[in-house]
Amino acid sequence: MKGLDRIEIAGFGEYRLEMSSEINIGLSIDQRKIVYQIEVTGPVREAFHIDKNPTWFGDVNGHDPTFFVEYDEDVSAVPPSIAIIPALANIMPIAWVYGARVTVPDVDAAFLQSLEGVRRGYTGMYHPDLKFDGELVPGKVTTNPLPQRGGSPLVFYSGGVDATFSVISKIGKSPHLFTIWGSDVFFKQAEKWAAMDRSHRTFADRNRLAYSTAKTTFRSFLDYRSLSAIARDAGGTSWWHGFQHGIGLLGHAAPVAWLHGIQRVVIGSTHSVFSPPDTKCASWPTIDGFLRYSGTVIEHHDFYAMRQDKVHAICRRSKRRGIDVELRVCWQSRDFGNCCTCEKCARTLLAIEAEGFEPSEFGFNLTDEKALVIADKLRSGKIRPTIHWRPIIRLLEDRPVDASAKPHVAALLESVRSLRTVPEAPGSLQPGGLSVRPTDPVETLHAAE
C-alpha cells in the first residue's frame, strides 16, 4: 500500500508506520507560458522526476523535469485558480493512489466540486485493487464565471479516427480545434510537429474553424517507471493509459476554454460500450464526464460508436459535406503521415476499403508495394487480426475482391477463412445479437443537428 513504509523493531517484529506524502503546487504565468513549481515530500516523491536520471520521455522532451504548458496565445489574463488546473488534472490521480495531501494557493470552485465524481470513476474501475485516498487543500476557492459565452465546442484534435469523428460530428457547430505538442509527438520531433501543426491549421482554415495549440511537459515530469508498476499491479497496462490519458489531457483546455468562453470541451472516446468490461482506461465516460471547470462541461464523445462506425461516418459525412480529411493514425512513421504497413495503419486503411472508399482519399499513400507488405504480414502472422478487426472482416466478406488489385484484402480474408482465429466481438457482433452497425451514425448525427 502506497504511503506506508515498513520498519523492524528488535524483539517486536515488523510494524508499519505511516509516512505522509505532501505535494505543494505553485505557478507563474509569463504571457503564453504557465510554469508550475512542485514541491514533493514523502513516498509520493518516487512518482516525479526530482533529482533523477531522465527516462525516455525526458530525453525526447529535452531533459526538462519541470512541468510547464505553453499556449499559442497570451494566457496572462487567466485567473490563477483556472491556470492551476492543468497541473492538478495530472497530479490528483497520483495523490489519490498515494494518499497524498495536495496544497495549492487557489482553485476553481467548479473543478474542485467535480473531483469527487472523477475519484468515484477511478474507484469503480480499480476496485478492489486500489484505494483512492488523498485530498486537495486549497488556500481559497474561487468561482469563475466565463467572461463571455461562445457557442462553439472545443474538440481535442490529433488527426486520428476518434478525434476526426468528433470533429466531423460537431462540424455544424464550428468546433474550436485543440492540439497538444508533447502528448505523442515530442519536442525533439520538431519537424514532425511542424508538419502536424501545418496540416491541422490547413484543415481548420479550410473549414473556417478556430485552432489552438499547447506545448507541454505533462508526460516527462513524471516517473512512469514507478507509476506504471502501480498500474500493472492493478490490472492495467501503463499509467498513461490507465490513469493519465483523459483527465491529464482535458486539464490543458481549461485556460483556453475560459479565454474563449467555451462551455463544452469534447474528447473522442478511445473505447466503446462494446469494449471488455474489465478495460482499464482513464479516458472513460465515468471519469471524463464528471470533470468540470469554470462554466465548462466535458463531453466524452460517443461511447456507443465502435471504430468501424466512426470510419463509416468519417468517409460518408466528409464526402457529403465536401470536407477533405487526412487521417493520421501511425506512431511508427518517423515523419508526419502514415507508414501504411504497421498494424494500426493496415487496420485503418482496410476499414476504409470495407466502407467502399479508397485509402488514398483519407491520407494513406498505399502503393502496390505496401499492399504486398501488408499481405505478407497477414499471411506470416506478423499482423494478426484481433477482435478489433471483426467488423472490417464482416464487411469485406460481403464485397467481391480482385486479389491482383487488392492483395492485402485477399490475404486478410484468406487468413480468416483458413484459420478462423478471430474471436467474436462482445455485444453487437455475437451471433444473434445486433448487426455490425445497429444504426447509421451519419444519419443519427445529421438528425441531431
Tab-separated table of N, CA, C and O in Angstrom, residues 250-348:
chain	number	residue	atom	x	y	z
A	250	LEU	N	-7.430	16.709	-20.687
A	250	LEU	CA	-8.554	17.643	-20.548
A	250	LEU	C	-8.210	18.871	-19.719
A	250	LEU	O	-8.707	19.966	-19.980
A	251	GLY	N	-7.344	18.707	-18.731
A	251	GLY	CA	-6.962	19.845	-17.906
A	251	GLY	C	-6.309	20.958	-18.700
A	251	GLY	O	-6.453	22.145	-18.367
A	252	HIS	N	-5.598	20.596	-19.777
A	252	HIS	CA	-4.901	21.603	-20.585
A	252	HIS	C	-5.862	22.577	-21.266
A	252	HIS	O	-5.467	23.687	-21.630
A	253	ALA	N	-7.094	22.164	-21.459
A	253	ALA	CA	-8.050	23.012	-22.175
A	253	ALA	C	-8.669	24.082	-21.289
A	253	ALA	O	-9.311	25.006	-21.799
A	254	ALA	N	-8.498	23.987	-19.964
A	254	ALA	CA	-9.179	24.914	-19.058
A	254	ALA	C	-8.846	26.385	-19.327
A	254	ALA	O	-9.765	27.217	-19.421
A	255	PRO	N	-7.574	26.770	-19.470
A	255	PRO	CA	-7.293	28.181	-19.767
A	255	PRO	C	-7.869	28.650	-21.097
A	255	PRO	O	-8.373	29.775	-21.208
A	256	VAL	N	-7.804	27.812	-22.119
A	256	VAL	CA	-8.348	28.168	-23.441
A	256	VAL	C	-9.865	28.311	-23.363
A	256	VAL	O	-10.452	29.245	-23.928
A	257	ALA	N	-10.507	27.380	-22.657
A	257	ALA	CA	-11.966	27.444	-22.530
A	257	ALA	C	-12.394	28.724	-21.815
A	257	ALA	O	-13.379	29.368	-22.211
A	258	TRP	N	-11.663	29.113	-20.784
A	258	TRP	CA	-12.022	30.334	-20.063
A	258	TRP	C	-11.824	31.566	-20.947
A	258	TRP	O	-12.686	32.447	-21.005
A	259	LEU	N	-10.710	31.619	-21.660
A	259	LEU	CA	-10.423	32.772	-22.511
A	259	LEU	C	-11.471	32.974	-23.600
A	259	LEU	O	-11.849	34.098	-23.923
A	260	HIS	N	-11.952	31.867	-24.163
A	260	HIS	CA	-12.857	31.949	-25.311
A	260	HIS	C	-14.327	31.725	-24.936
A	260	HIS	O	-15.184	31.670	-25.825
A	261	GLY	N	-14.595	31.590	-23.652
A	261	GLY	CA	-15.976	31.397	-23.228
A	261	GLY	C	-16.580	30.098	-23.712
A	261	GLY	O	-17.778	30.014	-23.994
A	262	ILE	N	-15.757	29.054	-23.791
A	262	ILE	CA	-16.211	27.753	-24.308
A	262	ILE	C	-16.929	26.989	-23.203
A	262	ILE	O	-16.384	26.760	-22.124
A	263	GLN	N	-18.144	26.576	-23.504
A	263	GLN	CA	-18.968	25.917	-22.498
A	263	GLN	C	-18.902	24.388	-22.560
A	263	GLN	O	-19.380	23.717	-21.649
A	264	ARG	N	-18.316	23.844	-23.635
A	264	ARG	CA	-18.245	22.383	-23.774
A	264	ARG	C	-16.892	22.001	-24.376
A	264	ARG	O	-16.503	22.516	-25.424
A	265	VAL	N	-16.199	21.086	-23.726
A	265	VAL	CA	-14.945	20.526	-24.230
A	265	VAL	C	-15.199	19.063	-24.570
A	265	VAL	O	-15.755	18.313	-23.764
A	266	VAL	N	-14.788	18.668	-25.769
A	266	VAL	CA	-15.099	17.335	-26.297
A	266	VAL	C	-13.813	16.538	-26.490
A	266	VAL	O	-12.851	17.025	-27.093
A	267	ILE	N	-13.805	15.319	-25.984
A	267	ILE	CA	-12.706	14.389	-26.239
A	267	ILE	C	-13.301	13.108	-26.814
A	267	ILE	O	-14.295	12.575	-26.307
A	268	GLY	N	-12.741	12.644	-27.915
A	268	GLY	CA	-13.264	11.442	-28.563
A	268	GLY	C	-13.050	10.208	-27.702
A	268	GLY	O	-12.044	10.078	-27.004
A	269	SER	N	-13.997	9.294	-27.753
A	269	SER	CA	-13.884	8.061	-26.974
A	269	SER	C	-12.779	7.176	-27.546
A	269	SER	O	-12.682	6.992	-28.760
A	270	THR	N	-11.953	6.638	-26.672
A	270	THR	CA	-10.915	5.688	-27.071
A	270	THR	C	-11.500	4.299	-27.216
A	270	THR	O	-11.148	3.548	-28.128
A	271	HIS	N	-12.391	3.956	-26.321
A	271	HIS	CA	-13.056	2.658	-26.333
A	271	HIS	C	-14.542	2.864	-26.606
A	271	HIS	O	-14.971	3.965	-26.928
A	272	SER	N	-15.307	1.789	-26.467
A	272	SER	CA	-16.747	1.890	-26.679
A	272	SER	C	-17.464	1.006	-25.683
A	272	SER	O	-16.838	0.247	-24.926
A	273	VAL	N	-18.772	1.086	-25.693
A	273	VAL	CA	-19.588	0.279	-24.793
A	273	VAL	C	-19.392	-1.210	-25.074
A	273	VAL	O	-19.692	-2.058	-24.238
A	274	PHE	N	-18.847	-1.538	-26.253
A	274	PHE	CA	-18.613	-2.927	-26.620
A	274	PHE	C	-17.244	-3.434	-26.157
A	274	PHE	O	-16.910	-4.589	-26.370
A	275	SER	N	-16.439	-2.572	-25.543
A	275	SER	CA	-15.132	-2.996	-25.032
A	275	SER	C	-15.321	-3.930	-23.838
A	275	SER	O	-16.362	-3.898	-23.168
A	276	PRO	N	-14.331	-4.775	-23.552
A	276	PRO	CA	-14.443	-5.679	-22.401
A	276	PRO	C	-14.739	-4.902	-21.119
A	276	PRO	O	-14.194	-3.816	-20.908
A	277	PRO	N	-15.585	-5.434	-20.269
A	277	PRO	CA	-15.992	-4.701	-19.060
A	277	PRO	C	-14.859	-4.452	-18.069
A	277	PRO	O	-14.980	-3.577	-17.215
A	278	ASP	N	-13.757	-5.208	-18.176
A	278	ASP	CA	-12.645	-5.004	-17.253
A	278	ASP	C	-11.563	-4.097	-17.850
A	278	ASP	O	-10.441	-4.042	-17.339
A	279	THR	N	-11.897	-3.368	-18.909
A	279	THR	CA	-10.945	-2.448	-19.523
A	279	THR	C	-10.498	-1.396	-18.514
A	279	THR	O	-11.322	-0.821	-17.798
A	280	LYS	N	-9.205	-1.155	-18.459
A	280	LYS	CA	-8.650	-0.137	-17.562
A	280	LYS	C	-8.118	1.011	-18.415
A	280	LYS	O	-7.010	0.957	-18.948
A	281	CYS	N	-8.920	2.041	-18.577
A	281	CYS	CA	-8.522	3.206	-19.372
A	281	CYS	C	-9.032	4.467	-18.701
A	281	CYS	O	-10.226	4.576	-18.397
A	282	ALA	N	-8.141	5.436	-18.469
A	282	ALA	CA	-8.526	6.647	-17.759
A	282	ALA	C	-9.494	7.508	-18.554
A	282	ALA	O	-10.259	8.276	-17.970
A	283	SER	N	-9.443	7.410	-19.885
A	283	SER	CA	-10.392	8.172	-20.700
A	283	SER	C	-11.650	7.329	-20.862
A	283	SER	O	-11.774	6.513	-21.775
A	284	TRP	N	-12.572	7.524	-19.946
A	284	TRP	CA	-13.780	6.686	-19.835
A	284	TRP	C	-14.922	7.623	-19.435
A	284	TRP	O	-14.699	8.594	-18.693
A	285	PRO	N	-16.122	7.389	-19.889
A	285	PRO	CA	-17.208	8.332	-19.592
A	285	PRO	C	-17.474	8.536	-18.109
A	285	PRO	O	-17.878	9.631	-17.702
A	286	THR	N	-17.238	7.513	-17.290
A	286	THR	CA	-17.487	7.664	-15.849
A	286	THR	C	-16.366	8.441	-15.148
A	286	THR	O	-16.464	8.708	-13.948
A	287	ILE	N	-15.322	8.797	-15.884
A	287	ILE	CA	-14.263	9.651	-15.352
A	287	ILE	C	-14.306	11.009	-16.037
A	287	ILE	O	-14.534	12.038	-15.402
A	288	ASP	N	-14.122	11.028	-17.350
A	288	ASP	CA	-14.126	12.297	-18.102
A	288	ASP	C	-15.415	13.080	-17.897
A	288	ASP	O	-15.405	14.305	-17.745
A	289	GLY	N	-16.523	12.363	-17.921
A	289	GLY	CA	-17.823	13.026	-17.905
A	289	GLY	C	-18.143	13.792	-16.642
A	289	GLY	O	-19.063	14.621	-16.634
A	290	PHE	N	-17.406	13.545	-15.557
A	290	PHE	CA	-17.657	14.245	-14.295
A	290	PHE	C	-16.809	15.505	-14.135
A	290	PHE	O	-17.077	16.319	-13.262
A	291	LEU	N	-15.788	15.651	-14.971
A	291	LEU	CA	-14.889	16.787	-14.831
A	291	LEU	C	-15.580	18.087	-15.247
A	291	LEU	O	-16.327	18.129	-16.224
A	292	ARG	N	-15.325	19.141	-14.508
A	292	ARG	CA	-15.868	20.473	-14.799
A	292	ARG	C	-14.802	21.514	-14.486
A	292	ARG	O	-13.937	21.296	-13.649
A	293	TYR	N	-14.872	22.647	-15.155
A	293	TYR	CA	-14.116	23.816	-14.719
A	293	TYR	C	-14.813	25.078	-15.190
A	293	TYR	O	-15.403	25.107	-16.273
A	294	SER	N	-14.816	26.079	-14.323
A	294	SER	CA	-15.486	27.349	-14.602
A	294	SER	C	-16.904	27.059	-15.073
A	294	SER	O	-17.659	26.369	-14.397
A	295	GLY	N	-17.280	27.563	-16.245
A	295	GLY	CA	-18.611	27.300	-16.790
A	295	GLY	C	-18.587	26.253	-17.874
A	295	GLY	O	-19.429	26.257	-18.779
A	296	THR	N	-17.610	25.320	-17.818
A	296	THR	CA	-17.373	24.365	-18.897
A	296	THR	C	-17.644	22.936	-18.446
A	296	THR	O	-17.217	22.524	-17.363
A	297	VAL	N	-18.338	22.175	-19.301
A	297	VAL	CA	-18.575	20.753	-19.060
A	297	VAL	C	-17.747	19.947	-20.054
A	297	VAL	O	-17.327	20.445	-21.091
A	298	ILE	N	-17.526	18.677	-19.731
A	298	ILE	CA	-16.744	17.781	-20.581
A	298	ILE	C	-17.667	16.754	-21.216
A	298	ILE	O	-18.516	16.169	-20.551
A	299	GLU	N	-17.486	16.539	-22.511
A	299	GLU	CA	-18.225	15.504	-23.229
A	299	GLU	C	-17.258	14.418	-23.687
A	299	GLU	O	-16.354	14.675	-24.490
A	300	HIS	N	-17.434	13.216	-23.168
A	300	HIS	CA	-16.711	12.037	-23.659
A	300	HIS	C	-17.524	11.540	-24.849
A	300	HIS	O	-18.556	10.901	-24.693
A	301	HIS	N	-17.057	11.838	-26.053
A	301	HIS	CA	-17.917	11.779	-27.227
A	301	HIS	C	-18.167	10.371	-27.765
A	301	HIS	O	-17.239	9.641	-28.102
A	302	ASP	N	-19.415	10.026	-27.833
A	302	ASP	CA	-19.968	8.829	-28.475
A	302	ASP	C	-19.284	7.526	-28.085
A	302	ASP	O	-18.623	6.872	-28.879
A	303	PHE	N	-19.488	7.154	-26.841
A	303	PHE	CA	-19.017	5.883	-26.311
A	303	PHE	C	-19.755	4.707	-26.947
A	303	PHE	O	-19.345	3.567	-26.806
A	304	TYR	N	-20.849	4.995	-27.660
A	304	TYR	CA	-21.653	3.933	-28.267
A	304	TYR	C	-21.228	3.620	-29.693
A	304	TYR	O	-21.802	2.739	-30.331
A	305	ALA	N	-20.235	4.330	-30.211
A	305	ALA	CA	-19.759	4.089	-31.571
A	305	ALA	C	-18.484	3.265	-31.541
A	305	ALA	O	-17.522	3.607	-30.859
A	306	MET	N	-18.477	2.148	-32.278
A	306	MET	CA	-17.251	1.383	-32.452
A	306	MET	C	-16.372	2.065	-33.494
A	306	MET	O	-16.810	2.959	-34.219
A	307	ARG	N	-15.134	1.642	-33.582
A	307	ARG	CA	-14.197	2.276	-34.507
A	307	ARG	C	-14.702	2.210	-35.949
A	307	ARG	O	-14.569	3.175	-36.699
A	308	GLN	N	-15.292	1.087	-36.330
A	308	GLN	CA	-15.783	0.977	-37.711
A	308	GLN	C	-16.952	1.934	-37.949
A	308	GLN	O	-17.094	2.484	-39.042
A	309	ASP	N	-17.779	2.147	-36.948
A	309	ASP	CA	-18.846	3.146	-37.062
A	309	ASP	C	-18.252	4.527	-37.327
A	309	ASP	O	-18.786	5.312	-38.116
A	310	LYS	N	-17.142	4.818	-36.648
A	310	LYS	CA	-16.505	6.121	-36.813
A	310	LYS	C	-15.924	6.279	-38.208
A	310	LYS	O	-16.057	7.337	-38.843
A	311	VAL	N	-15.269	5.230	-38.706
A	311	VAL	CA	-14.727	5.270	-40.062
A	311	VAL	C	-15.859	5.446	-41.075
A	311	VAL	O	-15.750	6.221	-42.030
A	312	HIS	N	-16.945	4.732	-40.863
A	312	HIS	CA	-18.145	4.848	-41.717
A	312	HIS	C	-18.624	6.298	-41.767
A	312	HIS	O	-18.882	6.849	-42.851
A	313	ALA	N	-18.720	6.932	-40.611
A	313	ALA	CA	-19.208	8.311	-40.546
A	313	ALA	C	-18.229	9.284	-41.181
A	313	ALA	O	-18.626	10.207	-41.898
A	314	ILE	N	-16.935	9.099	-40.913
A	314	ILE	CA	-15.919	9.986	-41.487
A	314	ILE	C	-15.966	9.934	-43.007
A	314	ILE	O	-15.969	10.974	-43.685
A	315	CYS	N	-15.992	8.731	-43.560
A	315	CYS	CA	-15.982	8.577	-45.020
A	315	CYS	C	-17.206	9.218	-45.661
A	315	CYS	O	-17.086	10.027	-46.598
A	316	ARG	N	-18.382	8.904	-45.164
A	316	ARG	CA	-19.599	9.365	-45.819
A	316	ARG	C	-19.894	10.838	-45.549
A	316	ARG	O	-20.255	11.582	-46.453
A	317	ARG	N	-19.716	11.258	-44.308
A	317	ARG	CA	-20.051	12.644	-43.998
A	317	ARG	C	-19.065	13.616	-44.633
A	317	ARG	O	-19.451	14.680	-45.105
A	318	SER	N	-17.785	13.274	-44.660
A	318	SER	CA	-16.809	14.170	-45.269
A	318	SER	C	-17.085	14.343	-46.756
A	318	SER	O	-16.969	15.458	-47.293
A	319	LYS	N	-17.466	13.264	-47.425
A	319	LYS	CA	-17.780	13.372	-48.850
A	319	LYS	C	-19.072	14.148	-49.065
A	319	LYS	O	-19.188	14.946	-50.000
A	320	ARG	N	-20.031	13.929	-48.193
A	320	ARG	CA	-21.304	14.627	-48.320
A	320	ARG	C	-21.136	16.129	-48.163
A	320	ARG	O	-21.774	16.917	-48.861
A	321	ARG	N	-20.256	16.523	-47.264
A	321	ARG	CA	-20.075	17.950	-46.975
A	321	ARG	C	-18.903	18.570	-47.724
A	321	ARG	O	-18.619	19.756	-47.562
A	322	GLY	N	-18.193	17.777	-48.506
A	322	GLY	CA	-17.059	18.301	-49.239
A	322	GLY	C	-15.885	18.666	-48.349
A	322	GLY	O	-15.160	19.634	-48.616
A	323	ILE	N	-15.658	17.870	-47.292
A	323	ILE	CA	-14.568	18.121	-46.345
A	323	ILE	C	-13.407	17.180	-46.660
A	323	ILE	O	-13.575	15.960	-46.679
A	324	ASP	N	-12.238	17.741	-46.936
A	324	ASP	CA	-11.049	16.918	-47.167
A	324	ASP	C	-10.490	16.471	-45.824
A	324	ASP	O	-10.160	17.294	-44.969
A	325	VAL	N	-10.366	15.159	-45.640
A	325	VAL	CA	-9.889	14.591	-44.381
A	325	VAL	C	-8.593	13.836	-44.630
A	325	VAL	O	-8.515	12.994	-45.522
A	326	GLU	N	-7.585	14.156	-43.847
A	326	GLU	CA	-6.319	13.431	-43.889
A	326	GLU	C	-6.097	12.808	-42.515
A	326	GLU	O	-5.667	13.481	-41.583
A	327	LEU	N	-6.424	11.526	-42.404
A	327	LEU	CA	-6.258	10.836	-41.133
A	327	LEU	C	-4.780	10.596	-40.845
A	327	LEU	O	-3.981	10.372	-41.754
A	328	ARG	N	-4.431	10.652	-39.564
A	328	ARG	CA	-3.085	10.290	-39.129
A	328	ARG	C	-3.218	9.351	-37.938
A	328	ARG	O	-3.589	9.765	-36.852
A	329	VAL	N	-2.944	8.079	-38.191
A	329	VAL	CA	-3.114	7.074	-37.143
A	329	VAL	C	-1.806	6.412	-36.748
A	329	VAL	O	-1.773	5.633	-35.798
A	330	CYS	N	-0.731	6.693	-37.464
A	330	CYS	CA	0.528	5.959	-37.316
A	330	CYS	C	1.470	6.649	-36.345
A	330	CYS	O	1.722	7.845	-36.461
A	331	TRP	N	2.014	5.861	-35.399
A	331	TRP	CA	3.039	6.379	-34.495
A	331	TRP	C	4.393	5.738	-34.786
A	331	TRP	O	5.361	5.976	-34.073
A	332	GLN	N	4.482	4.893	-35.811
A	332	GLN	CA	5.751	4.258	-36.156
A	332	GLN	C	6.516	5.036	-37.222
A	332	GLN	O	7.726	4.900	-37.351
A	333	SER	N	5.805	5.841	-37.972
A	333	SER	CA	6.454	6.632	-39.003
A	333	SER	C	7.315	7.722	-38.368
A	333	SER	O	6.875	8.421	-37.457
A	334	ARG	N	8.537	7.876	-38.833
A	334	ARG	CA	9.417	8.907	-38.295
A	334	ARG	C	8.985	10.298	-38.749
A	334	ARG	O	9.254	11.288	-38.084
A	335	ASP	N	8.374	10.349	-39.900
A	335	ASP	CA	7.885	11.617	-40.416
A	335	ASP	C	6.388	11.713	-40.182
A	335	ASP	O	5.736	10.741	-39.809
A	336	PHE	N	5.841	12.889	-40.395
A	336	PHE	CA	4.395	13.052	-40.260
A	336	PHE	C	3.706	12.268	-41.371
A	336	PHE	O	4.088	12.339	-42.526
A	337	GLY	N	2.698	11.513	-41.034
A	337	GLY	CA	1.975	10.734	-42.027
A	337	GLY	C	1.832	9.298	-41.589
A	337	GLY	O	2.161	8.930	-40.451
A	338	ASN	N	1.367	8.464	-42.486
A	338	ASN	CA	1.098	7.062	-42.199
A	338	ASN	C	2.062	6.165	-42.971
A	338	ASN	O	2.235	6.335	-44.188
A	339	CYS	N	2.672	5.207	-42.276
A	339	CYS	CA	3.605	4.300	-42.944
A	339	CYS	C	2.873	3.320	-43.851
A	339	CYS	O	3.442	2.803	-44.808
A	340	CYS	N	1.612	3.025	-43.521
A	340	CYS	CA	0.728	2.144	-44.306
A	340	CYS	C	1.053	0.660	-44.176
A	340	CYS	O	0.388	-0.170	-44.810
A	341	THR	N	2.031	0.285	-43.350
A	341	THR	CA	2.366	-1.131	-43.234
A	341	THR	C	2.337	-1.655	-41.797
A	341	THR	O	2.485	-2.861	-41.593
A	342	CYS	N	2.180	-0.779	-40.806
A	342	CYS	CA	2.060	-1.257	-39.423
A	342	CYS	C	0.633	-1.759	-39.184
A	342	CYS	O	-0.257	-1.567	-40.011
A	343	GLU	N	0.418	-2.384	-38.025
A	343	GLU	CA	-0.902	-2.958	-37.743
A	343	GLU	C	-1.994	-1.907	-37.745
A	343	GLU	O	-3.073	-2.107	-38.311
A	344	LYS	N	-1.729	-0.761	-37.103
A	344	LYS	CA	-2.770	0.255	-36.984
A	344	LYS	C	-3.094	0.890	-38.330
A	344	LYS	O	-4.260	1.145	-38.649
A	345	CYS	N	-2.055	1.147	-39.128
A	345	CYS	CA	-2.298	1.677	-40.473
A	345	CYS	C	-3.089	0.668	-41.306
A	345	CYS	O	-4.064	1.021	-41.978
A	346	ALA	N	-2.651	-0.604	-41.274
A	346	ALA	CA	-3.320	-1.629	-42.066
A	346	ALA	C	-4.784	-1.773	-41.653
A	346	ALA	O	-5.680	-1.860	-42.502
A	347	ARG	N	-5.017	-1.781	-40.345
A	347	ARG	CA	-6.389	-1.933	-39.858
A	347	ARG	C	-7.264	-0.762	-40.289
A	347	ARG	O	-8.434	-0.934	-40.656
A	348	THR	N	-6.701	0.453	-40.267
A	348	THR	CA	-7.496	1.628	-40.613
A	348	THR	C	-7.751	1.715	-42.112
A	348	THR	O	-8.874	2.003	-42.541
